[in-house]
Amino acid sequence: MQEVRSEWEKTDHAAYLKRFPEHRENLIRDELDGLPEWAADYEEISEEERYRRAEATVEDIISNEPFGDWAEPLFFSFLSEHPDFESFLSGSWDASETSAIKTLSGSNAEMRRELSLRHLGHDTMVSLQDVGVGVSQVLPVLIHCYSSVNRWIAIEQPEIHIHPALQAELGDVFIESALGENKNTFLLETHSEHLILRLLRRIRETTEGDFSTWPETLQKACPHGIRPEDIAVLYVQPGNEGAEIIELPVTEDGDFSRPWPGGFFAERSNELF
């Protein structure tokens, strides 16, 4: 790595990109293609602003200082994903240095990074690979909930592959993110009875003025609780002319004012009795 690092830091990138401007434009186009995936405000910004952000990202990566702890894996991943740029750099380096680039931009163990979780109860570190696929899938959901501000966030089945108790806890996360300081708006497609029941429970507790079971963070974020008008529950079912959308109004005591169509909540009682 040190060999590649030294050569990279000696490289006059500005001169290279001036000599081969097509490489710079290719990189910017790649970043523009990926911009909708990480720019939460993508639809709200102009084409000029999109290009400026993509250009800034490319400039950061090809600058003379890409080797902070956070940037090393980003840089070598970037090389592996952009063979034209790898070839572009290699044109000025000798064979041994080119080989080093290929090694480091491949599967070299030195460049691997692993996300670990800390079990607060036992103060132990746990590999993400050992806690079930549901945890890895719910992490992006939590990141968006806590990092986004004044955004529309659409999530399909946020509860997938996680324990029923955690599905219910997601309800509190969405309430806090929507009604707290973040002021996000969520469009959730869910099959989770547990998630919906948690929302209904919090509405009932708000009406009763009983916040004793609310987590401290939720109480702080939503001191006035959650009301029926804060949520809308829509049930989608197939119809003769396509999908039919049925609104299920929520009452102040945390129930639906009309029967739930198509079973769903009734399935549990059908199995029990």
Short mmCIF file of N, CA and C in Angstrom, two decimals, residues 60-234:
data_model
loop_
_atom_site.label_atom_id
_atom_site.label_comp_id
_atom_site.label_asym_id
_atom_site.label_seq_id
_atom_site.Cartn_x
_atom_site.Cartn_y
_atom_site.Cartn_z
N ASP A 60 -12.67 15.15 -4.98
CA ASP A 60 -12.23 14.67 -3.67
C ASP A 60 -11.44 13.37 -3.81
N ILE A 61 -11.97 12.47 -4.64
CA ILE A 61 -11.34 11.15 -4.77
C ILE A 61 -10.00 11.22 -5.48
N ILE A 62 -9.88 12.09 -6.47
CA ILE A 62 -8.63 12.14 -7.23
C ILE A 62 -7.71 13.25 -6.75
N SER A 63 -8.01 13.83 -5.58
CA SER A 63 -7.12 14.85 -5.04
C SER A 63 -5.85 14.20 -4.51
N ASN A 64 -4.91 15.01 -4.08
CA ASN A 64 -3.63 14.49 -3.59
C ASN A 64 -3.69 13.99 -2.16
N GLU A 65 -4.85 14.05 -1.53
CA GLU A 65 -4.94 13.63 -0.13
C GLU A 65 -6.10 12.66 0.08
N PRO A 66 -6.08 11.51 -0.59
CA PRO A 66 -7.19 10.58 -0.44
C PRO A 66 -6.95 9.51 0.59
N PHE A 67 -5.88 9.60 1.37
CA PHE A 67 -5.48 8.44 2.15
C PHE A 67 -5.72 8.56 3.65
N GLY A 68 -6.79 9.29 4.03
CA GLY A 68 -7.23 9.21 5.42
C GLY A 68 -7.83 7.85 5.68
N ASP A 69 -8.08 7.51 6.93
CA ASP A 69 -8.63 6.20 7.25
C ASP A 69 -9.95 5.95 6.53
N TRP A 70 -10.73 7.03 6.36
CA TRP A 70 -12.04 6.84 5.73
C TRP A 70 -11.92 6.69 4.22
N ALA A 71 -10.85 7.24 3.64
CA ALA A 71 -10.78 7.34 2.19
C ALA A 71 -10.03 6.20 1.52
N GLU A 72 -9.15 5.50 2.24
CA GLU A 72 -8.39 4.43 1.59
C GLU A 72 -9.29 3.39 0.94
N PRO A 73 -10.25 2.79 1.68
CA PRO A 73 -11.10 1.80 1.02
C PRO A 73 -11.93 2.41 -0.10
N LEU A 74 -12.34 3.68 0.05
CA LEU A 74 -13.10 4.34 -0.99
C LEU A 74 -12.27 4.47 -2.26
N PHE A 75 -11.01 4.87 -2.10
CA PHE A 75 -10.15 5.07 -3.26
C PHE A 75 -9.91 3.77 -4.01
N PHE A 76 -9.55 2.70 -3.29
CA PHE A 76 -9.25 1.44 -3.98
C PHE A 76 -10.50 0.79 -4.54
N SER A 77 -11.63 0.99 -3.89
CA SER A 77 -12.89 0.53 -4.46
C SER A 77 -13.19 1.30 -5.75
N PHE A 78 -12.87 2.58 -5.71
CA PHE A 78 -13.07 3.43 -6.88
C PHE A 78 -12.24 2.92 -8.05
N LEU A 79 -10.98 2.54 -7.77
CA LEU A 79 -10.12 2.01 -8.83
C LEU A 79 -10.70 0.75 -9.44
N SER A 80 -11.21 -0.15 -8.56
CA SER A 80 -11.72 -1.42 -9.07
C SER A 80 -12.98 -1.23 -9.90
N GLU A 81 -13.76 -0.18 -9.61
CA GLU A 81 -15.00 0.07 -10.32
C GLU A 81 -14.80 0.90 -11.58
N HIS A 82 -13.63 1.52 -11.73
CA HIS A 82 -13.37 2.39 -12.88
C HIS A 82 -12.06 1.97 -13.55
N PRO A 83 -12.08 0.88 -14.31
CA PRO A 83 -10.84 0.41 -14.94
C PRO A 83 -10.21 1.42 -15.88
N ASP A 84 -11.03 2.32 -16.44
CA ASP A 84 -10.45 3.33 -17.33
C ASP A 84 -9.52 4.26 -16.55
N PHE A 85 -9.90 4.58 -15.31
CA PHE A 85 -9.06 5.46 -14.52
C PHE A 85 -7.83 4.72 -14.01
N GLU A 86 -8.01 3.43 -13.67
CA GLU A 86 -6.86 2.61 -13.27
C GLU A 86 -5.85 2.56 -14.40
N SER A 87 -6.34 2.36 -15.62
CA SER A 87 -5.46 2.33 -16.79
C SER A 87 -4.81 3.68 -17.01
N PHE A 88 -5.58 4.72 -16.79
CA PHE A 88 -5.10 6.08 -16.94
C PHE A 88 -3.92 6.36 -16.02
N LEU A 89 -4.03 5.96 -14.75
CA LEU A 89 -2.93 6.14 -13.81
C LEU A 89 -1.75 5.24 -14.15
N SER A 90 -2.06 4.01 -14.53
CA SER A 90 -1.00 3.04 -14.77
C SER A 90 -0.13 3.44 -15.94
N GLY A 91 -0.66 4.28 -16.81
CA GLY A 91 0.13 4.68 -17.96
C GLY A 91 1.39 5.43 -17.61
N SER A 92 1.42 6.01 -16.39
CA SER A 92 2.61 6.77 -15.99
C SER A 92 3.46 6.03 -14.96
N TRP A 93 3.04 4.83 -14.57
CA TRP A 93 3.75 4.08 -13.55
C TRP A 93 4.39 2.85 -14.18
N ASP A 94 5.41 2.34 -13.52
CA ASP A 94 6.05 1.16 -14.09
C ASP A 94 5.24 -0.09 -13.75
N ALA A 95 5.68 -1.25 -14.23
CA ALA A 95 4.91 -2.49 -14.12
C ALA A 95 4.66 -2.89 -12.68
N SER A 96 5.67 -2.71 -11.80
CA SER A 96 5.49 -3.13 -10.41
C SER A 96 4.43 -2.28 -9.71
N GLU A 97 4.40 -0.99 -10.03
CA GLU A 97 3.41 -0.12 -9.41
C GLU A 97 2.01 -0.43 -9.93
N THR A 98 1.91 -0.74 -11.24
CA THR A 98 0.63 -1.12 -11.81
C THR A 98 0.11 -2.39 -11.15
N SER A 99 1.01 -3.33 -10.90
CA SER A 99 0.62 -4.56 -10.22
C SER A 99 0.10 -4.27 -8.82
N ALA A 100 0.74 -3.32 -8.15
CA ALA A 100 0.30 -2.96 -6.81
C ALA A 100 -1.11 -2.39 -6.83
N ILE A 101 -1.39 -1.59 -7.84
CA ILE A 101 -2.74 -1.04 -7.96
C ILE A 101 -3.76 -2.16 -8.11
N LYS A 102 -3.48 -3.11 -8.99
CA LYS A 102 -4.41 -4.20 -9.23
C LYS A 102 -4.60 -5.04 -7.98
N THR A 103 -3.54 -5.23 -7.23
CA THR A 103 -3.65 -6.03 -6.00
C THR A 103 -4.52 -5.32 -4.97
N LEU A 104 -4.25 -4.04 -4.78
CA LEU A 104 -4.95 -3.29 -3.75
C LEU A 104 -6.39 -2.97 -4.12
N SER A 105 -6.68 -2.90 -5.41
CA SER A 105 -8.05 -2.63 -5.82
C SER A 105 -8.85 -3.91 -5.96
N GLY A 106 -8.23 -5.05 -5.67
CA GLY A 106 -8.93 -6.32 -5.71
C GLY A 106 -9.38 -6.76 -4.35
N SER A 107 -9.06 -7.98 -3.96
CA SER A 107 -9.59 -8.55 -2.72
C SER A 107 -8.53 -8.65 -1.64
N ASN A 108 -7.53 -7.76 -1.66
CA ASN A 108 -6.48 -7.81 -0.65
C ASN A 108 -7.09 -7.65 0.74
N ALA A 109 -6.71 -8.56 1.64
CA ALA A 109 -7.30 -8.56 2.98
C ALA A 109 -6.99 -7.27 3.74
N GLU A 110 -5.87 -6.63 3.41
CA GLU A 110 -5.49 -5.42 4.13
C GLU A 110 -6.49 -4.30 3.92
N MET A 111 -7.20 -4.35 2.79
CA MET A 111 -8.12 -3.27 2.48
C MET A 111 -9.54 -3.56 2.93
N ARG A 112 -9.78 -4.72 3.50
CA ARG A 112 -11.13 -5.06 3.90
C ARG A 112 -11.51 -4.35 5.21
N ARG A 113 -12.75 -3.91 5.27
CA ARG A 113 -13.26 -3.27 6.46
C ARG A 113 -14.51 -4.03 6.89
N GLU A 114 -14.72 -4.14 8.18
CA GLU A 114 -15.88 -4.87 8.68
C GLU A 114 -16.61 -4.02 9.71
N LEU A 115 -17.91 -3.97 9.56
CA LEU A 115 -18.75 -3.26 10.51
C LEU A 115 -19.11 -4.21 11.65
N SER A 116 -18.83 -3.81 12.87
CA SER A 116 -19.15 -4.62 14.05
C SER A 116 -20.15 -3.89 14.92
N LEU A 117 -20.90 -4.67 15.69
CA LEU A 117 -21.89 -4.12 16.59
C LEU A 117 -21.49 -4.40 18.03
N ARG A 118 -21.79 -3.49 18.93
CA ARG A 118 -21.49 -3.70 20.34
C ARG A 118 -22.77 -4.06 21.09
N HIS A 119 -22.72 -5.19 21.78
CA HIS A 119 -23.84 -5.61 22.62
C HIS A 119 -23.73 -4.84 23.93
N LEU A 120 -24.65 -3.89 24.12
CA LEU A 120 -24.53 -3.00 25.28
C LEU A 120 -24.71 -3.74 26.59
N GLY A 121 -25.53 -4.77 26.60
CA GLY A 121 -25.76 -5.49 27.84
C GLY A 121 -24.55 -6.25 28.34
N HIS A 122 -23.77 -6.80 27.40
CA HIS A 122 -22.59 -7.60 27.76
C HIS A 122 -21.28 -6.92 27.39
N ASP A 123 -21.36 -5.75 26.74
CA ASP A 123 -20.18 -5.01 26.30
C ASP A 123 -19.27 -5.89 25.46
N THR A 124 -19.85 -6.59 24.51
CA THR A 124 -19.08 -7.45 23.61
C THR A 124 -19.31 -6.99 22.17
N MET A 125 -18.30 -7.22 21.33
CA MET A 125 -18.40 -6.88 19.92
C MET A 125 -18.92 -8.08 19.15
N VAL A 126 -19.85 -7.83 18.26
CA VAL A 126 -20.46 -8.89 17.48
C VAL A 126 -20.34 -8.55 16.00
N SER A 127 -19.92 -9.53 15.22
CA SER A 127 -19.82 -9.33 13.78
C SER A 127 -21.21 -9.20 13.18
N LEU A 128 -21.33 -8.33 12.18
CA LEU A 128 -22.61 -8.15 11.50
C LEU A 128 -23.07 -9.45 10.85
N GLN A 129 -22.13 -10.33 10.51
CA GLN A 129 -22.46 -11.60 9.87
C GLN A 129 -23.10 -12.57 10.85
N ASP A 130 -22.98 -12.31 12.15
CA ASP A 130 -23.46 -13.26 13.16
C ASP A 130 -24.76 -12.85 13.82
N VAL A 131 -25.40 -11.80 13.35
CA VAL A 131 -26.61 -11.32 14.02
C VAL A 131 -27.85 -11.46 13.15
N GLY A 132 -27.74 -12.13 12.03
CA GLY A 132 -28.91 -12.30 11.18
C GLY A 132 -29.00 -11.25 10.10
N VAL A 133 -29.55 -11.63 8.97
CA VAL A 133 -29.60 -10.73 7.83
C VAL A 133 -30.53 -9.55 8.08
N GLY A 134 -31.51 -9.73 8.98
CA GLY A 134 -32.44 -8.64 9.24
C GLY A 134 -31.78 -7.40 9.80
N VAL A 135 -30.74 -7.58 10.62
CA VAL A 135 -30.05 -6.44 11.21
C VAL A 135 -29.37 -5.61 10.13
N SER A 136 -28.69 -6.29 9.20
CA SER A 136 -28.01 -5.56 8.13
C SER A 136 -29.01 -4.84 7.24
N GLN A 137 -30.22 -5.40 7.09
CA GLN A 137 -31.20 -4.76 6.24
C GLN A 137 -31.92 -3.61 6.93
N VAL A 138 -31.97 -3.65 8.25
CA VAL A 138 -32.66 -2.57 8.95
C VAL A 138 -31.73 -1.38 9.21
N LEU A 139 -30.43 -1.57 9.12
CA LEU A 139 -29.50 -0.47 9.37
C LEU A 139 -29.72 0.72 8.43
N PRO A 140 -29.89 0.50 7.12
CA PRO A 140 -30.17 1.66 6.25
C PRO A 140 -31.45 2.38 6.63
N VAL A 141 -32.44 1.63 7.11
CA VAL A 141 -33.70 2.24 7.55
C VAL A 141 -33.43 3.19 8.72
N LEU A 142 -32.68 2.72 9.70
CA LEU A 142 -32.39 3.54 10.87
C LEU A 142 -31.55 4.77 10.49
N ILE A 143 -30.59 4.57 9.60
CA ILE A 143 -29.74 5.69 9.19
C ILE A 143 -30.58 6.79 8.53
N HIS A 144 -31.48 6.40 7.66
CA HIS A 144 -32.34 7.40 7.01
C HIS A 144 -33.25 8.08 8.02
N CYS A 145 -33.77 7.32 8.96
CA CYS A 145 -34.69 7.91 9.94
C CYS A 145 -34.01 8.97 10.79
N TYR A 146 -32.76 8.71 11.18
CA TYR A 146 -32.10 9.62 12.10
C TYR A 146 -31.26 10.70 11.41
N SER A 147 -30.91 10.48 10.14
CA SER A 147 -30.05 11.46 9.46
C SER A 147 -30.82 12.38 8.53
N SER A 148 -31.97 11.95 8.06
CA SER A 148 -32.74 12.77 7.11
C SER A 148 -33.57 13.81 7.86
N VAL A 149 -33.74 14.94 7.23
CA VAL A 149 -34.51 16.05 7.82
C VAL A 149 -35.44 16.61 6.75
N ASN A 150 -36.72 16.74 7.11
CA ASN A 150 -37.73 17.28 6.20
C ASN A 150 -37.74 16.57 4.86
N ARG A 151 -37.71 15.24 4.90
CA ARG A 151 -37.68 14.44 3.67
C ARG A 151 -38.88 13.50 3.60
N TRP A 152 -39.23 13.16 2.37
CA TRP A 152 -40.14 12.04 2.13
C TRP A 152 -39.28 10.79 2.03
N ILE A 153 -39.63 9.77 2.82
CA ILE A 153 -38.85 8.53 2.83
C ILE A 153 -39.80 7.38 2.56
N ALA A 154 -39.58 6.67 1.45
CA ALA A 154 -40.42 5.52 1.08
C ALA A 154 -39.64 4.24 1.35
N ILE A 155 -40.24 3.32 2.10
CA ILE A 155 -39.58 2.08 2.47
C ILE A 155 -40.54 0.91 2.25
N GLU A 156 -40.06 -0.10 1.56
CA GLU A 156 -40.84 -1.31 1.36
C GLU A 156 -40.46 -2.36 2.40
N GLN A 157 -41.43 -2.80 3.16
CA GLN A 157 -41.25 -3.82 4.19
C GLN A 157 -40.04 -3.55 5.09
N PRO A 158 -40.06 -2.48 5.85
CA PRO A 158 -38.93 -2.19 6.74
C PRO A 158 -38.73 -3.26 7.80
N GLU A 159 -39.76 -4.07 8.03
CA GLU A 159 -39.70 -5.08 9.09
C GLU A 159 -39.11 -6.41 8.65
N ILE A 160 -38.70 -6.52 7.40
CA ILE A 160 -38.35 -7.83 6.86
C ILE A 160 -37.17 -8.45 7.60
N HIS A 161 -37.33 -9.72 7.97
CA HIS A 161 -36.29 -10.55 8.58
C HIS A 161 -35.88 -10.11 9.99
N ILE A 162 -36.67 -9.31 10.66
CA ILE A 162 -36.30 -8.95 12.03
C ILE A 162 -37.36 -9.48 13.00
N HIS A 163 -36.95 -9.64 14.25
CA HIS A 163 -37.78 -10.19 15.31
C HIS A 163 -39.05 -9.36 15.49
N PRO A 164 -40.20 -10.00 15.80
CA PRO A 164 -41.44 -9.25 15.99
C PRO A 164 -41.32 -8.11 16.99
N ALA A 165 -40.55 -8.31 18.07
CA ALA A 165 -40.38 -7.24 19.05
C ALA A 165 -39.68 -6.04 18.42
N LEU A 166 -38.71 -6.30 17.56
CA LEU A 166 -38.01 -5.21 16.88
C LEU A 166 -38.90 -4.55 15.83
N GLN A 167 -39.79 -5.33 15.21
CA GLN A 167 -40.74 -4.74 14.27
C GLN A 167 -41.59 -3.69 14.98
N ALA A 168 -42.02 -4.01 16.19
CA ALA A 168 -42.81 -3.05 16.95
C ALA A 168 -41.98 -1.82 17.31
N GLU A 169 -40.70 -2.04 17.67
CA GLU A 169 -39.83 -0.92 18.03
C GLU A 169 -39.63 0.03 16.85
N LEU A 170 -39.68 -0.50 15.63
CA LEU A 170 -39.57 0.37 14.46
C LEU A 170 -40.69 1.41 14.44
N GLY A 171 -41.85 1.04 14.97
CA GLY A 171 -42.94 2.01 15.04
C GLY A 171 -42.54 3.24 15.81
N ASP A 172 -41.84 3.04 16.94
CA ASP A 172 -41.36 4.18 17.73
C ASP A 172 -40.34 5.01 16.96
N VAL A 173 -39.48 4.32 16.20
CA VAL A 173 -38.47 5.02 15.41
C VAL A 173 -39.14 5.93 14.39
N PHE A 174 -40.17 5.43 13.70
CA PHE A 174 -40.86 6.23 12.69
C PHE A 174 -41.61 7.40 13.33
N ILE A 175 -42.21 7.18 14.49
CA ILE A 175 -42.91 8.27 15.18
C ILE A 175 -41.91 9.37 15.54
N GLU A 176 -40.77 8.98 16.12
CA GLU A 176 -39.78 9.96 16.53
C GLU A 176 -39.23 10.74 15.35
N SER A 177 -38.95 10.04 14.24
CA SER A 177 -38.39 10.70 13.07
C SER A 177 -39.40 11.61 12.38
N ALA A 178 -40.68 11.25 12.45
CA ALA A 178 -41.71 12.03 11.76
C ALA A 178 -42.19 13.21 12.60
N LEU A 179 -42.38 12.99 13.90
CA LEU A 179 -42.98 14.04 14.74
C LEU A 179 -41.97 14.77 15.59
N GLY A 180 -40.72 14.30 15.61
CA GLY A 180 -39.68 14.98 16.35
C GLY A 180 -39.05 16.09 15.52
N GLU A 181 -37.82 16.43 15.82
CA GLU A 181 -37.15 17.54 15.15
C GLU A 181 -36.88 17.26 13.67
N ASN A 182 -36.76 15.99 13.28
CA ASN A 182 -36.42 15.67 11.89
C ASN A 182 -37.56 15.98 10.92
N LYS A 183 -38.79 15.85 11.38
CA LYS A 183 -39.97 16.20 10.57
C LYS A 183 -39.98 15.49 9.22
N ASN A 184 -39.67 14.21 9.21
CA ASN A 184 -39.74 13.44 7.98
C ASN A 184 -41.16 12.92 7.75
N THR A 185 -41.46 12.62 6.50
CA THR A 185 -42.73 12.01 6.14
C THR A 185 -42.46 10.64 5.55
N PHE A 186 -43.12 9.61 6.07
CA PHE A 186 -42.84 8.24 5.65
C PHE A 186 -43.99 7.67 4.82
N LEU A 187 -43.58 6.97 3.77
CA LEU A 187 -44.51 6.15 2.99
C LEU A 187 -44.04 4.71 3.16
N LEU A 188 -44.76 3.94 3.99
CA LEU A 188 -44.32 2.60 4.37
C LEU A 188 -45.25 1.55 3.77
N GLU A 189 -44.67 0.58 3.11
CA GLU A 189 -45.42 -0.59 2.65
C GLU A 189 -45.05 -1.72 3.59
N THR A 190 -46.01 -2.23 4.34
CA THR A 190 -45.68 -3.21 5.37
C THR A 190 -46.72 -4.32 5.44
N HIS A 191 -46.24 -5.49 5.85
CA HIS A 191 -47.12 -6.62 6.16
C HIS A 191 -47.08 -6.91 7.65
N SER A 192 -46.48 -6.03 8.43
CA SER A 192 -46.22 -6.29 9.84
C SER A 192 -47.38 -5.84 10.73
N GLU A 193 -48.07 -6.80 11.31
CA GLU A 193 -49.10 -6.50 12.29
C GLU A 193 -48.48 -5.83 13.51
N HIS A 194 -47.27 -6.24 13.87
CA HIS A 194 -46.62 -5.71 15.07
C HIS A 194 -46.30 -4.23 14.93
N LEU A 195 -45.85 -3.83 13.76
CA LEU A 195 -45.54 -2.42 13.51
C LEU A 195 -46.79 -1.56 13.61
N ILE A 196 -47.86 -2.01 12.98
CA ILE A 196 -49.11 -1.24 13.01
C ILE A 196 -49.69 -1.19 14.42
N LEU A 197 -49.61 -2.31 15.13
CA LEU A 197 -50.13 -2.32 16.49
C LEU A 197 -49.38 -1.35 17.40
N ARG A 198 -48.08 -1.19 17.17
CA ARG A 198 -47.32 -0.24 17.99
C ARG A 198 -47.81 1.19 17.73
N LEU A 199 -48.08 1.53 16.49
CA LEU A 199 -48.58 2.87 16.18
C LEU A 199 -49.94 3.09 16.84
N LEU A 200 -50.82 2.07 16.75
CA LEU A 200 -52.14 2.20 17.37
C LEU A 200 -52.01 2.31 18.89
N ARG A 201 -51.10 1.56 19.47
CA ARG A 201 -50.89 1.62 20.92
C ARG A 201 -50.45 3.01 21.36
N ARG A 202 -49.51 3.61 20.62
CA ARG A 202 -49.03 4.94 21.00
C ARG A 202 -50.14 5.99 20.87
N ILE A 203 -51.04 5.82 19.91
CA ILE A 203 -52.18 6.74 19.79
C ILE A 203 -53.09 6.58 21.00
N ARG A 204 -53.36 5.34 21.39
CA ARG A 204 -54.22 5.08 22.55
C ARG A 204 -53.60 5.66 23.82
N GLU A 205 -52.30 5.48 24.00
CA GLU A 205 -51.62 5.99 25.19
C GLU A 205 -51.61 7.52 25.21
N THR A 206 -51.51 8.13 24.02
CA THR A 206 -51.57 9.59 23.95
C THR A 206 -52.93 10.09 24.41
N THR A 207 -53.98 9.44 23.93
CA THR A 207 -55.34 9.82 24.33
C THR A 207 -55.53 9.67 25.84
N GLU A 208 -54.97 8.62 26.40
CA GLU A 208 -55.09 8.37 27.84
C GLU A 208 -54.13 9.21 28.67
N GLY A 209 -53.17 9.85 28.01
CA GLY A 209 -52.18 10.63 28.73
C GLY A 209 -51.19 9.78 29.50
N ASP A 210 -51.00 8.54 29.07
CA ASP A 210 -50.12 7.61 29.77
C ASP A 210 -48.86 7.38 28.91
N PHE A 211 -47.75 8.03 29.29
CA PHE A 211 -46.51 7.91 28.55
C PHE A 211 -45.47 7.09 29.34
N SER A 212 -45.94 6.31 30.28
CA SER A 212 -45.03 5.60 31.18
C SER A 212 -44.18 4.55 30.47
N THR A 213 -44.67 3.99 29.38
CA THR A 213 -43.91 2.96 28.66
C THR A 213 -43.11 3.53 27.50
N TRP A 214 -43.18 4.83 27.30
CA TRP A 214 -42.49 5.43 26.17
C TRP A 214 -41.00 5.56 26.47
N PRO A 215 -40.14 5.20 25.50
CA PRO A 215 -38.70 5.43 25.69
C PRO A 215 -38.43 6.92 25.91
N GLU A 216 -37.38 7.21 26.63
CA GLU A 216 -37.06 8.61 26.94
C GLU A 216 -36.88 9.44 25.69
N THR A 217 -36.20 8.88 24.69
CA THR A 217 -35.96 9.64 23.46
C THR A 217 -37.26 9.96 22.74
N LEU A 218 -38.22 9.01 22.79
CA LEU A 218 -39.50 9.23 22.13
C LEU A 218 -40.31 10.28 22.87
N GLN A 219 -40.29 10.24 24.19
CA GLN A 219 -40.99 11.25 24.98
C GLN A 219 -40.44 12.65 24.72
N LYS A 220 -39.12 12.73 24.63
CA LYS A 220 -38.47 14.02 24.41
C LYS A 220 -38.79 14.55 23.02
N ALA A 221 -38.79 13.66 22.02
CA ALA A 221 -39.04 14.08 20.64
C ALA A 221 -40.50 14.42 20.41
N CYS A 222 -41.40 13.70 21.08
CA CYS A 222 -42.84 13.88 20.85
C CYS A 222 -43.56 14.09 22.17
N PRO A 223 -43.35 15.20 22.85
CA PRO A 223 -43.95 15.41 24.17
C PRO A 223 -45.48 15.43 24.15
N HIS A 224 -46.05 15.72 22.97
CA HIS A 224 -47.51 15.76 22.86
C HIS A 224 -48.07 14.46 22.29
N GLY A 225 -47.20 13.49 22.07
CA GLY A 225 -47.66 12.19 21.60
C GLY A 225 -48.01 12.16 20.12
N ILE A 226 -48.83 11.20 19.74
CA ILE A 226 -49.22 11.02 18.34
C ILE A 226 -50.73 10.89 18.28
N ARG A 227 -51.34 11.58 17.32
CA ARG A 227 -52.78 11.61 17.17
C ARG A 227 -53.20 10.87 15.89
N PRO A 228 -54.48 10.50 15.79
CA PRO A 228 -54.94 9.79 14.58
C PRO A 228 -54.64 10.56 13.29
N GLU A 229 -54.71 11.89 13.36
CA GLU A 229 -54.47 12.68 12.15
C GLU A 229 -53.01 12.67 11.71
N ASP A 230 -52.12 12.13 12.53
CA ASP A 230 -50.70 12.07 12.18
C ASP A 230 -50.38 10.89 11.27
N ILE A 231 -51.30 9.94 11.14
CA ILE A 231 -51.02 8.79 10.28
C ILE A 231 -52.21 8.52 9.36
N ALA A 232 -51.94 7.83 8.27
CA ALA A 232 -53.00 7.36 7.37
C ALA A 232 -52.70 5.90 7.04
N VAL A 233 -53.69 5.06 7.23
CA VAL A 233 -53.51 3.63 6.95
C VAL A 233 -54.34 3.29 5.71
N LEU A 234 -53.67 2.84 4.67
CA LEU A 234 -54.31 2.50 3.40
C LEU A 234 -54.10 1.02 3.11
#
